[in-house]
Tab-separated table of C-alpha atoms and ligand atoms in Angstrom:
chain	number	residue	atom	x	y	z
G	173	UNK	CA	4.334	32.217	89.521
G	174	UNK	CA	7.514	30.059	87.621
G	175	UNK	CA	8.823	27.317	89.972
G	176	UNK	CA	11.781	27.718	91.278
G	177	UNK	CA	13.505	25.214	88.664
G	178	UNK	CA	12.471	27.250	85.765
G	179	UNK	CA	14.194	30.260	87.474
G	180	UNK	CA	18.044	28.848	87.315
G	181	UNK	CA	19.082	25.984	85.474
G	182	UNK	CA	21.972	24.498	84.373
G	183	UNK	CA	22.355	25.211	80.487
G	184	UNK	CA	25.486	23.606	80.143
G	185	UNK	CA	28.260	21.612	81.932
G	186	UNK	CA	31.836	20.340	80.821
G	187	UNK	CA	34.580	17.748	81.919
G	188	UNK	CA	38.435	17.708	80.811
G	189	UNK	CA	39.409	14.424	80.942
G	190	UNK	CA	43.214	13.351	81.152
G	191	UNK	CA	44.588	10.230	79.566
G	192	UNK	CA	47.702	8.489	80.733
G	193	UNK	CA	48.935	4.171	80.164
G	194	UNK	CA	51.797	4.609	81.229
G	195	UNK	CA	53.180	5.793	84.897
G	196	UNK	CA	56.143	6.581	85.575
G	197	UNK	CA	57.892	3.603	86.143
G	198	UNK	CA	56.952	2.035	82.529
G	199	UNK	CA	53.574	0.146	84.061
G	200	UNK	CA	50.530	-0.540	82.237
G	201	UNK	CA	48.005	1.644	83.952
G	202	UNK	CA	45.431	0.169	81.643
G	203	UNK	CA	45.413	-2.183	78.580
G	204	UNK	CA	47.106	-0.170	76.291
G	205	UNK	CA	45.685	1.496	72.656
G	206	UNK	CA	45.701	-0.486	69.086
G	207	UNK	CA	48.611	1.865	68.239
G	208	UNK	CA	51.003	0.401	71.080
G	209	UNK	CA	50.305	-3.181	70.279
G	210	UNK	CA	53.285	-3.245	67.519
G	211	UNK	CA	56.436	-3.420	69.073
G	212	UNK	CA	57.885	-1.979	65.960
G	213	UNK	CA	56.204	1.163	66.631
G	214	UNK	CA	56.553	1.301	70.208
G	215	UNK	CA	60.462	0.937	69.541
G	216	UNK	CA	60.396	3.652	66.836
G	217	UNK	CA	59.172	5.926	69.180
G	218	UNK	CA	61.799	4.897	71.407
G	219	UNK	CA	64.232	5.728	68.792
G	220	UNK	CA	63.125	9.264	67.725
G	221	UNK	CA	63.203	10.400	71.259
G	222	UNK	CA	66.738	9.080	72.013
G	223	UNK	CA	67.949	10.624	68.818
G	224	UNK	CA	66.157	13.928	69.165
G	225	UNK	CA	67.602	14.476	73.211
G	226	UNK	CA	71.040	13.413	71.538
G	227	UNK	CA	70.778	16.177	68.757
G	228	UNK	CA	69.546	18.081	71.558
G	229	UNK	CA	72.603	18.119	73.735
G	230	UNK	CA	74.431	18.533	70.799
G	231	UNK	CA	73.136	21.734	69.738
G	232	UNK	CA	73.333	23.260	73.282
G	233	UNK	CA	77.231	22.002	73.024
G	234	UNK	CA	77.034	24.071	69.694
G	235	UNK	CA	75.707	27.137	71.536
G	236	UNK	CA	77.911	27.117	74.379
G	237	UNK	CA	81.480	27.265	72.502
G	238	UNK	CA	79.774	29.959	70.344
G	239	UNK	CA	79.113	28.012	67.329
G	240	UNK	CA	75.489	28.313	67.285
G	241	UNK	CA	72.981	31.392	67.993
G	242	UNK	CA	70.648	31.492	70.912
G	243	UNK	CA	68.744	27.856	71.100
G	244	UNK	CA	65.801	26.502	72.269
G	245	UNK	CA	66.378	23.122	74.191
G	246	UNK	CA	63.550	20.201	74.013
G	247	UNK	CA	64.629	18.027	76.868
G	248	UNK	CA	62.322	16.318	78.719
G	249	UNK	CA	59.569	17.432	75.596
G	250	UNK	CA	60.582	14.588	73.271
G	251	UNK	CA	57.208	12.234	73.809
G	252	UNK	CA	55.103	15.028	72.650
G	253	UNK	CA	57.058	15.940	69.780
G	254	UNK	CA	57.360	12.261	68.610
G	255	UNK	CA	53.431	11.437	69.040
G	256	UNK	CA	53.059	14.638	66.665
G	257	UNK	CA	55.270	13.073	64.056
G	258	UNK	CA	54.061	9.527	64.074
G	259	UNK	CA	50.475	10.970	64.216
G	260	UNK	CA	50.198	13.113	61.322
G	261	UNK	CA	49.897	12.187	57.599
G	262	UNK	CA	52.563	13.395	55.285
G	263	UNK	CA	50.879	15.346	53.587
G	264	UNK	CA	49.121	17.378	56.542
G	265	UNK	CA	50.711	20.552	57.866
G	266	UNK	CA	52.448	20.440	60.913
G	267	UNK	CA	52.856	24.358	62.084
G	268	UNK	CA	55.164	23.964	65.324
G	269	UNK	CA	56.396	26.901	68.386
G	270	UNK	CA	59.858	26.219	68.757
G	271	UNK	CA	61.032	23.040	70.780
G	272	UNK	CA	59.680	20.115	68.624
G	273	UNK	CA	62.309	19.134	67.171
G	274	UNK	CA	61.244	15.227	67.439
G	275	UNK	CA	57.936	16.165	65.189
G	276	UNK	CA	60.289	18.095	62.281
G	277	UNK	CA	62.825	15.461	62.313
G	278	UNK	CA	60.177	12.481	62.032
G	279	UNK	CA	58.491	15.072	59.129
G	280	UNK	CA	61.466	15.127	57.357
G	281	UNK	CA	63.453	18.105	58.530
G	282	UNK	CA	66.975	17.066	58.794
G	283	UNK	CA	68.782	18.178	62.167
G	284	UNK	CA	71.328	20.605	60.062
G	285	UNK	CA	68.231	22.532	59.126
G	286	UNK	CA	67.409	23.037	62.339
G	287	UNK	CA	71.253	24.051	63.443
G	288	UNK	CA	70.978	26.461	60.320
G	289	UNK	CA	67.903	27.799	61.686
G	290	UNK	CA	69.498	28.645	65.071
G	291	UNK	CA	72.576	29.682	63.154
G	292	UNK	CA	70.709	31.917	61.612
G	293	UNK	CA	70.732	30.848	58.294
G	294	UNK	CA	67.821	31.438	55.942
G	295	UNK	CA	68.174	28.098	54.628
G	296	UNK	CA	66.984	26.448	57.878
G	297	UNK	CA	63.706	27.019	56.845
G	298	UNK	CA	63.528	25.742	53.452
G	299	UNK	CA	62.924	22.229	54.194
G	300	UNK	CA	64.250	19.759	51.968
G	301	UNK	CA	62.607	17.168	52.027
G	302	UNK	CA	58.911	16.795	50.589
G	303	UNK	CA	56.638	15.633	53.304
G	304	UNK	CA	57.944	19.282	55.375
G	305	UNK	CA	57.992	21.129	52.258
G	306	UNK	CA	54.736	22.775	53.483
G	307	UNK	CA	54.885	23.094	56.868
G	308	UNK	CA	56.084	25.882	58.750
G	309	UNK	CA	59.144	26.736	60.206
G	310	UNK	CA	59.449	27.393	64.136
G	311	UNK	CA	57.732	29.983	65.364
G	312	UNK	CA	59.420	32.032	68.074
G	313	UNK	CA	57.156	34.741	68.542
G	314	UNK	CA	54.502	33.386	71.156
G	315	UNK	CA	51.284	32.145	69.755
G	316	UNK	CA	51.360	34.457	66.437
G	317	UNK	CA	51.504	31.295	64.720
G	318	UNK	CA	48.100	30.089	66.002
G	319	UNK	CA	45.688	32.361	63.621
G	320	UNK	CA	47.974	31.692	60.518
G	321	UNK	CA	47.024	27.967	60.971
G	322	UNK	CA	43.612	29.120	61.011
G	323	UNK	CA	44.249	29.817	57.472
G	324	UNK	CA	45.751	26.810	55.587
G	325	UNK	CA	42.999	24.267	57.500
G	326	UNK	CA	40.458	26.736	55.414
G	327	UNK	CA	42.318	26.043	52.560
G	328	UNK	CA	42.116	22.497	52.576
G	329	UNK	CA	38.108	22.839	53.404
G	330	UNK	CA	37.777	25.279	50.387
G	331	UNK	CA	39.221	22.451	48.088
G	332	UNK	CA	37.707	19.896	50.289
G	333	UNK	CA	41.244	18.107	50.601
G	334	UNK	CA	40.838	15.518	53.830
G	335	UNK	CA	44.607	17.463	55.582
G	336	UNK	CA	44.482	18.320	58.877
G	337	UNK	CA	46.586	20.859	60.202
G	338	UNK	CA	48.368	20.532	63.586
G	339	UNK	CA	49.487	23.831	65.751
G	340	UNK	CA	51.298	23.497	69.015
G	341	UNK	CA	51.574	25.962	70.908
G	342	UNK	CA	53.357	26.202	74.739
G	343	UNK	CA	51.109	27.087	77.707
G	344	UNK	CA	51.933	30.521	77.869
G	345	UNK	CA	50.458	30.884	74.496
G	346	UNK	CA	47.249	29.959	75.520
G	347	UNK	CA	46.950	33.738	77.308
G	348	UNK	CA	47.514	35.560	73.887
G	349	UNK	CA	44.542	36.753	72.445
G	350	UNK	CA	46.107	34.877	69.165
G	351	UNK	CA	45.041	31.897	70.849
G	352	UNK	CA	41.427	32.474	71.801
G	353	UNK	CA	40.916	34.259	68.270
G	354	UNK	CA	42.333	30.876	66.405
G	355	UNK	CA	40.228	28.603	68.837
G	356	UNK	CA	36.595	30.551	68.240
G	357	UNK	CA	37.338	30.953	64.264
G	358	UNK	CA	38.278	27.369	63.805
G	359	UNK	CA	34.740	26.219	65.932
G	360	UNK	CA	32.758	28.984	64.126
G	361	UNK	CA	34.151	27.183	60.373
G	362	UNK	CA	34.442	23.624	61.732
G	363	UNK	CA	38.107	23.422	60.167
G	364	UNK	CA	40.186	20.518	60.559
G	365	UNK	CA	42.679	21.583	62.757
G	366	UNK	CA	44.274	19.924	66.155
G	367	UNK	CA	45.725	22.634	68.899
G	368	UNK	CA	48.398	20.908	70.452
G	369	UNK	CA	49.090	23.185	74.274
G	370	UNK	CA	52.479	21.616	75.204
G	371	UNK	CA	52.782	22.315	78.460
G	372	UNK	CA	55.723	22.297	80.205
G	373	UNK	CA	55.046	23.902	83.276
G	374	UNK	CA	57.244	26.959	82.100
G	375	UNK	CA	56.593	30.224	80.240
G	376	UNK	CA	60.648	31.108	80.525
G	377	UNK	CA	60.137	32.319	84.078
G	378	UNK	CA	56.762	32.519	84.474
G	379	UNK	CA	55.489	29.437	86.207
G	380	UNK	CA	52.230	27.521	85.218
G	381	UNK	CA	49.556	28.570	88.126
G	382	UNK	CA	51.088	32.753	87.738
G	383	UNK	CA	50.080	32.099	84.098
G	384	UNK	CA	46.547	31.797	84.731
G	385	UNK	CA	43.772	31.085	86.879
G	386	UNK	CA	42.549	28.452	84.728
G	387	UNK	CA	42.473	24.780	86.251
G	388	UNK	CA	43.607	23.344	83.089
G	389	UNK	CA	44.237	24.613	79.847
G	390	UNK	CA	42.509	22.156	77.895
G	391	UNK	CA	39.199	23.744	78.874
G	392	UNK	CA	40.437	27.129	77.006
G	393	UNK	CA	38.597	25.793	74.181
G	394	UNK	CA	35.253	25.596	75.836
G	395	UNK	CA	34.764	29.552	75.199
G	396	UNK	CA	35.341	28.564	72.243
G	397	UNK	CA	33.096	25.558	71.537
G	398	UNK	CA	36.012	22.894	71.701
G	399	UNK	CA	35.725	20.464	74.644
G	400	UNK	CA	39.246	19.780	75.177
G	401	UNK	CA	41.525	17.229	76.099
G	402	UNK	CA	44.592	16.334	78.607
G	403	UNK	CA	47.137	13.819	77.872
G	404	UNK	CA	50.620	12.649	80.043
G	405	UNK	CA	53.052	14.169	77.487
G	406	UNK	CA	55.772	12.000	78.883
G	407	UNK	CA	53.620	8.517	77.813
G	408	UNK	CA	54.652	8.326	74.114
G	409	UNK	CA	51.832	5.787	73.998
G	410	UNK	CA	49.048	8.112	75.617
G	411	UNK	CA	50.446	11.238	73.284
G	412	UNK	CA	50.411	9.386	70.384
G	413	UNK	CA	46.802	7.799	70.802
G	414	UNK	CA	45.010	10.882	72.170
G	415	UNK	CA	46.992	12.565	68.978
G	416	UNK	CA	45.889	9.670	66.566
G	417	UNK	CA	42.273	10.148	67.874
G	418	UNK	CA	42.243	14.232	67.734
G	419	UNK	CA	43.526	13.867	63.839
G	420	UNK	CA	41.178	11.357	62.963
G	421	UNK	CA	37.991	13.145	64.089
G	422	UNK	CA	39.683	16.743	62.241
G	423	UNK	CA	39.915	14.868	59.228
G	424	UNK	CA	36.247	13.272	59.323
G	425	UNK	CA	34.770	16.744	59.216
G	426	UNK	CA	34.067	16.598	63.280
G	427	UNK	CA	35.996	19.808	64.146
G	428	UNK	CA	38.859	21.566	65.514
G	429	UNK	CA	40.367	19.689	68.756
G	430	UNK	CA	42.281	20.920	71.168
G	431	UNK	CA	44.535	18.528	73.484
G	432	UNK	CA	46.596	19.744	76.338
G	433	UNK	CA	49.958	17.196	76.387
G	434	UNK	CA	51.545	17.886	80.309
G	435	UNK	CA	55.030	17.986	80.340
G	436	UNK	CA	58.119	19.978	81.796
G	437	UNK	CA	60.935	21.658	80.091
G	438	UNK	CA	63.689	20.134	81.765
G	439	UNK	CA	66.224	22.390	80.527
G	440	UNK	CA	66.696	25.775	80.939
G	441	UNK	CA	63.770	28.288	78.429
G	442	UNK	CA	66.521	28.712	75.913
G	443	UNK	CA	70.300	28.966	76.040
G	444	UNK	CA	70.124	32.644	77.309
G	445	UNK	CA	68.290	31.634	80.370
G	446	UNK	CA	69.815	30.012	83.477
G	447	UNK	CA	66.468	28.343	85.024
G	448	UNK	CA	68.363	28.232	88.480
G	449	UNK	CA	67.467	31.658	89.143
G	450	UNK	CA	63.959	30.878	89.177
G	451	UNK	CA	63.135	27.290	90.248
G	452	UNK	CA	64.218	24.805	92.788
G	453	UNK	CA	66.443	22.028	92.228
G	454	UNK	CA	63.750	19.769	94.127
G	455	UNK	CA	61.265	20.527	91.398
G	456	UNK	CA	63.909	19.546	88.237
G	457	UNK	CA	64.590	16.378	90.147
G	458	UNK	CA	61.113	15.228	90.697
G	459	UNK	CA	60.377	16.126	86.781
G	460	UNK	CA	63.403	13.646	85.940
G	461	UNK	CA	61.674	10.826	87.307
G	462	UNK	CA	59.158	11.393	85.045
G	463	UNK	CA	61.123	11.727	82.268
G	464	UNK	CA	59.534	10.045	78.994
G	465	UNK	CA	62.738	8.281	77.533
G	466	UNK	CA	63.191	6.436	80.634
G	467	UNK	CA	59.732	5.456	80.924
G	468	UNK	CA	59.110	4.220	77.093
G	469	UNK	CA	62.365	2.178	77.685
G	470	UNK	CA	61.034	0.713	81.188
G	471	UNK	CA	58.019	-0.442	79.542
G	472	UNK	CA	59.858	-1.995	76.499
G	473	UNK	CA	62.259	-3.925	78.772
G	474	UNK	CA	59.491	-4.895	80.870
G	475	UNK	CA	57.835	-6.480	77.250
G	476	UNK	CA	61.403	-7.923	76.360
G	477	UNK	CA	61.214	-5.210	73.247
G	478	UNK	CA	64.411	-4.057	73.766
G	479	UNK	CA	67.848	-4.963	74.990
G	480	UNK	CA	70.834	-3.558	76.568
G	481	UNK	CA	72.579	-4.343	73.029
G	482	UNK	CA	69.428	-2.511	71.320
G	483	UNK	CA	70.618	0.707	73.540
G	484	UNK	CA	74.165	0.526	73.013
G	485	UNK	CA	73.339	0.460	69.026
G	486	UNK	CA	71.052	3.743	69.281
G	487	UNK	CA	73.193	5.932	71.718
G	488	UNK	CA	76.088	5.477	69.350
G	489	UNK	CA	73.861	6.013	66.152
G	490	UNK	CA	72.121	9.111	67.516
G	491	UNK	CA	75.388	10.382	68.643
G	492	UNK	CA	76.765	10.082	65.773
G	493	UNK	CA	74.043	11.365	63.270
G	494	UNK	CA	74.184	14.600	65.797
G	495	UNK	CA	77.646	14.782	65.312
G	496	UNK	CA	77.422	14.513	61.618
G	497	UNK	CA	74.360	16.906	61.163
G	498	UNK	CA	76.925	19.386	63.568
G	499	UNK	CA	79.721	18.621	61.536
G	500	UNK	CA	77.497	19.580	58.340
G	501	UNK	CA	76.190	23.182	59.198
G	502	UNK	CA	79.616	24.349	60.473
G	503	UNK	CA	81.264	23.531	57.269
G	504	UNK	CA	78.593	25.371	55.460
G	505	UNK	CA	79.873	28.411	53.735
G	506	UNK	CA	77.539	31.426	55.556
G	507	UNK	CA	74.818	33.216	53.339
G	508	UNK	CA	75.265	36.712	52.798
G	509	UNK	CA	73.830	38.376	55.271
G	510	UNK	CA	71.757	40.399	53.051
G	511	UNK	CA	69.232	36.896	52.416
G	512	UNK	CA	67.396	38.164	55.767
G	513	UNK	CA	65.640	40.758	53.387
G	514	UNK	CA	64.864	37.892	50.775
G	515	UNK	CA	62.182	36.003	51.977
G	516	UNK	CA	59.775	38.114	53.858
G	517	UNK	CA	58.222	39.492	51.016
G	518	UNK	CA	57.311	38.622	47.658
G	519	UNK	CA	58.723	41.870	46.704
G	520	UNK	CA	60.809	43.685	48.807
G	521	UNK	CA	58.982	47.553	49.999
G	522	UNK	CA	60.667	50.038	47.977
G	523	UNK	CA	61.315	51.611	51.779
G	524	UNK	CA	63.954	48.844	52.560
G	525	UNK	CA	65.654	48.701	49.584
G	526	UNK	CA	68.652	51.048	50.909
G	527	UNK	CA	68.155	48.791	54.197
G	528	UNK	CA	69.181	45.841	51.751
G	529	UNK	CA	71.763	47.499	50.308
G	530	UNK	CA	73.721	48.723	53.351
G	531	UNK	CA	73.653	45.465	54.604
G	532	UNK	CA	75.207	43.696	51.425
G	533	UNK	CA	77.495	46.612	51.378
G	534	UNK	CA	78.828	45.765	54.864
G	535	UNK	CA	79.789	42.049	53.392
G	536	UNK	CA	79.324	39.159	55.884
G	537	UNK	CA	80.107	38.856	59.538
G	538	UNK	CA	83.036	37.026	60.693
G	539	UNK	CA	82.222	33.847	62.507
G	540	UNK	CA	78.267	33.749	61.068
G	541	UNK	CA	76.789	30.776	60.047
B	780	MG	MG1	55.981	26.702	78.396
């Protein structure tokens, strides 16, 4: 007769760990990473996250005195977004959801692509600039994105390039079958590919625990075979490490990773949402005092990094550059609104040809960017 022990055995066990150096207050939890031991990086970070919350509030200005389309604030979201841009190589491919602006704009986009996009303007997708030349633009339906990253990190294994694609993804894209499928094919073919789940608490109304039953969402890549990761996505320093590390071991032929940056979307879902309706007041404040920007600048004030004179400088240069990227797209003469038929397909389906042609027949719409 077996023994007991041969009956039931464990066959497998798994942690999620959670990395954090900063609380919230700026402190040291820890001696910090390589990566936060130049100043000069620590205060670029600084930098893209002030400018990004400035173009930020200037794009939700935009929206509400109707001269911008339906947009997608990232306040609160700018740590994660700035780790992602600092992390990655230029010539990796950076396939984003919708509310990282601080990753495009260190990449390359410029912020009047981004207004363009919202405006919608074809031409907010056709990055400029050469190191975003290849990634992809934002991705507003939830998690589709996910499998189509699947594809360009097989690419670069089929001609053995050492690029490393990065998806994020929010937390409410982690239920989409999209997901799962992208997690188990990139294990299965050992691609170089990072998963970044932002998550900020918030699938528009749908709050984290109704989401799922999961105790963190790092550990959706277990089924998979990836042993994920959490990280504070309001420590820039933590974001960009855990980041640094995840790319790293993707590019050195270890496998897909999957990290799990926590955050909250301070702001309402998008401009067509009024968050009030759904969450208490009590919960916004307590996410403000965890609010990255303040923390980053605690701890470089706390180093003598950076001075009230060093803040003065930036507010008035991001607010400007906002202004000017603002100033920028609404002097652009609008496309004809028959470009939307343009650059879906290589060549347009015989079937929407008269589509295409009633449109251009209408002419353009008054006030459209
Ligand atoms: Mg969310």
């Amino acid at each position: 007769m077996n023994e007991p022990k041969d009956a039931i055995k464990r066959v497998a066990s798994f942690e999620i760990i959670l990395t954090r150096y900063l609380d919230t207050e700026g402190r040291p939890l820890a001696a910090l990473p390589d990566g936060a031991a130049d100043p000069d990086r620590v205060r670029s970070m600084y930098r893209s996250m002030v400018r990004t919350r400035a173009f930020d509030k200037k794009a939700v200005a935009l929206q509400r005195t109707g001269q911008l389309g339906t947009y997608a604030a990232c306040l609160g979201q700018e740590a994660v977004g700035t780790a992602v841009g600092m992390a990655l190589r230029a010539d990796d491919v950076y396939i984003p959801a919708y509310r990282e602006y601080a990753a495009q704009f260190l990449r390359g986009v410029s912020m009047t692509e981004i207004l363009l996009y919202w405006g919608g303007d074809e031409r907010g997708m056709d990055y400029a600039a050469d190191s975003a030349r290849q990634d992809y633009p934002l991705s507003v339906p939830i998690a589709t994105h996910v499998p189509h990253a699947i594809g360009v990190a097989y690419a670069f294994r089929l001609r053995k390039q050492d690029r490393v694609v990065l998806a994020s993804c929010g937390d409410g894209a982690t239920s989409k079958g999209d997901f799962y499928e992208a997690v188990s094919s990139a294990k299965v073919w050992n691609l170089p590919i990072v998963f970044l789940v932002t998550n900020n608490q918030w699938a528009i109304s749908l709050p984290r625990d109704k989401q799922t039953g999961a105790q963190t969402l790092a550990q959706k890549g277990i089924a998979g075979g990836i042993i994920g990761q959490q990280v504070d996505g309001n420590d820039a320093i933590a974001t960009y490490e855990i980041l640094n590390q995840a790319i790293a071991a993707a590019r050195a032929g270890e496998g897909p990773q999957l990290v799990e940056a926590i955050t909250y979307r301070l702001h309402d879902h998008t401009t067509a949402d009024d968050a009030r309706r759904y969450r208490s007041e009590d919960e916004v404040k307590a996410a403000w005092a965890r609010c990255p920007i303040k923390r980053l600048r605690a701890y470089l004030e706390s180093q003598n990094a950076w001075s009230s004179a060093d803040e003065e400088s930036l507010q008035s240069e991001a607010v400007a550059a906002a202004e000017s990227a603002a100033q920028a797209f609404t002097a652009m003469e609008a496309e004809p609104p028959e470009t939307i038929f343009d650059h879906l397909y290589a060549e347009l389906p015989t079937s929407m040809h008269w589509q295409r042609e009633e449109v251009a027949a209408r002419g353009p719409v008054e006030g459209a960017h």
